[in-house]
Coordinates of C-alpha atoms in Angstrom, one line a residue:
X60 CA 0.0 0.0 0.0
X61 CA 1.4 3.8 -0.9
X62 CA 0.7 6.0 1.6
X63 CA -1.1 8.9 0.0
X64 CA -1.8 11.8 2.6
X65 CA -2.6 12.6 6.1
X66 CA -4.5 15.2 7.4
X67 CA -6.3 17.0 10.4
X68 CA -8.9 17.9 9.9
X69 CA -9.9 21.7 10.7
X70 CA -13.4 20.6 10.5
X71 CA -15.3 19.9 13.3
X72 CA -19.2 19.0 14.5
X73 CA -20.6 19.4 17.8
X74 CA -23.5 16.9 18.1
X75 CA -27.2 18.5 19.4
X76 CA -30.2 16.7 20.8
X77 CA -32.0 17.7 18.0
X78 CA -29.1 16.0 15.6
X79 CA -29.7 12.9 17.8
X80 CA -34.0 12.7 17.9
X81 CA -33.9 13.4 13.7
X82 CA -31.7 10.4 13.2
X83 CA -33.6 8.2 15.7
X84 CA -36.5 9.5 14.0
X85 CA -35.3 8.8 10.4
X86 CA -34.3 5.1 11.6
X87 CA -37.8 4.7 13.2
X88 CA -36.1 4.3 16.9
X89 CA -36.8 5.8 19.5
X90 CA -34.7 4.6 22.9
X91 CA -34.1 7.0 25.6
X92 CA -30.7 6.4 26.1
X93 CA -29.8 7.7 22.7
X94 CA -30.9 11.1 24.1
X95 CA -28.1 11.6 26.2
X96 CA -25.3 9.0 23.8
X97 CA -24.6 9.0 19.9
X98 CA -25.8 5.9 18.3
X99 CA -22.2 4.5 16.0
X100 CA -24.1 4.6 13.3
X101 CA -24.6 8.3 13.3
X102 CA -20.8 8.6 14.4
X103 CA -20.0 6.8 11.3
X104 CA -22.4 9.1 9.1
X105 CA -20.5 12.2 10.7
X106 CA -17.4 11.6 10.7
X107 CA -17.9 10.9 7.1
X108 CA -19.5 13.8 6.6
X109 CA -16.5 15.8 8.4
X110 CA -14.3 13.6 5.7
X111 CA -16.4 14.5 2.9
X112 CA -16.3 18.5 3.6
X113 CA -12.3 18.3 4.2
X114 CA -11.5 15.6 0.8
X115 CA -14.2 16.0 -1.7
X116 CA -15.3 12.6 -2.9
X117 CA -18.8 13.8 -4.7
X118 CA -17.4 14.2 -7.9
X119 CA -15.0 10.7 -7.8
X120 CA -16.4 8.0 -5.3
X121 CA -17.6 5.5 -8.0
X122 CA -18.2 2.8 -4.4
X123 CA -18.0 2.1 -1.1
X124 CA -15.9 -1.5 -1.1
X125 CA -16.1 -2.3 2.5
X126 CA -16.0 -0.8 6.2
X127 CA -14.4 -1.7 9.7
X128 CA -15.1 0.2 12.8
X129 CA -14.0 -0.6 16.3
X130 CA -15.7 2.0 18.7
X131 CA -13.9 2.7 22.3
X132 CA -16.2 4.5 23.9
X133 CA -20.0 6.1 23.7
X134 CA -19.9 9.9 22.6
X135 CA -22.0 12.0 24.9
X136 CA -24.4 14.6 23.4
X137 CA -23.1 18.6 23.0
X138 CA -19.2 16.8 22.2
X139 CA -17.5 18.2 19.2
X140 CA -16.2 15.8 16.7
X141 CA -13.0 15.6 14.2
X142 CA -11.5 13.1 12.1
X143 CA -7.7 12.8 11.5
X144 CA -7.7 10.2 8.4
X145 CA -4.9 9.0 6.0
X146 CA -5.1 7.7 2.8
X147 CA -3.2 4.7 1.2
X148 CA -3.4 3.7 -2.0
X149 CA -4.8 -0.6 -2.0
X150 CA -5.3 -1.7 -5.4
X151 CA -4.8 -0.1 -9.2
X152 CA -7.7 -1.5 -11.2
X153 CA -7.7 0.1 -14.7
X154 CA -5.3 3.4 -15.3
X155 CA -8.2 5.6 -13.9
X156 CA -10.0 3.8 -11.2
X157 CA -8.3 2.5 -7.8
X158 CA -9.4 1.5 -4.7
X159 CA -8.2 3.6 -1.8
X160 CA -8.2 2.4 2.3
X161 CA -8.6 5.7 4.2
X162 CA -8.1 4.9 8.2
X163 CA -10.1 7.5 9.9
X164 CA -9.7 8.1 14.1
X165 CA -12.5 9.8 15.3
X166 CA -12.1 12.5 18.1
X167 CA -14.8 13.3 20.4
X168 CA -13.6 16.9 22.5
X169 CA -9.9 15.5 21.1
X170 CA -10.1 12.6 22.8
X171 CA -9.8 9.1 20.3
X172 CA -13.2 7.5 20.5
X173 CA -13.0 5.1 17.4
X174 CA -10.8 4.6 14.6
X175 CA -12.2 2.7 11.2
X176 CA -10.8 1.4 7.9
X177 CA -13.6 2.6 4.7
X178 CA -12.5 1.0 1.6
X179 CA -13.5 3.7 -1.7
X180 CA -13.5 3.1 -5.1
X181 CA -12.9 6.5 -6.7
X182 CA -12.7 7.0 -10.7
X183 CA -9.7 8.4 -11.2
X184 CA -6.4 8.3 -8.9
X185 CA -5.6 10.5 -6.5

């Protein structure tokens, strides 16, 4: 694997009730400890998000290959979250498209509170 870039990020996302209730709601859930902890899910989906606005990936994800997450602890509502991420280069398929692994560590108030591996498919190389 070629490692491509690392970053930190200057994004972050603080995480509201509200943030919390509209994603139970969308998933049809409704548990009251969610209230006061972020479901991993949703950590996933921001911390994504937070990738997304800092490495643009509208205009060249072509698919998401895989995922692995390990969470280390819950994330409490009104915490601010970042991403530091890097980016290595896994396999060349055709002279355009590749499939990139970017490790991602999520920070909750700076502290590490999970850490994943998303496998991308992009259409040209980076």
């Amino acid at each position: 694997m070629n490692f491509i870039n690392q970053v930190k990020t200057p994004i972050h996302r603080t995480i509201y009730k509200t943030d919390v209730e509209l994603f139970q709601m969308m998933l049809n859930e409704q548990k009251s400890n969610l209230k006061y902890y972020i479901d991993n899910r949703q950590l996933v989906m921001v911390a994504i998000g937070i990738l997304n606005r800092t490495f643009n990936l509208e205009d060249y994800l072509v698919a998401v290959v895989g995922q692995n997450w390990r969470f280390r602890k819950g994330v409490k509502v009104g915490e601010t979250i970042s991403v530091d991420y890097q980016i290595c280069e896994n396999n060349t398929l055709t002279k355009k498209s590749c499939i990139y692994d970017i490790h991602i560590e999520v920070l909750a108030d700076d502290h590490p509170v999970a850490e994943g591996i998303w496998s991308i498919m992009l259409n040209s190389k980076l």
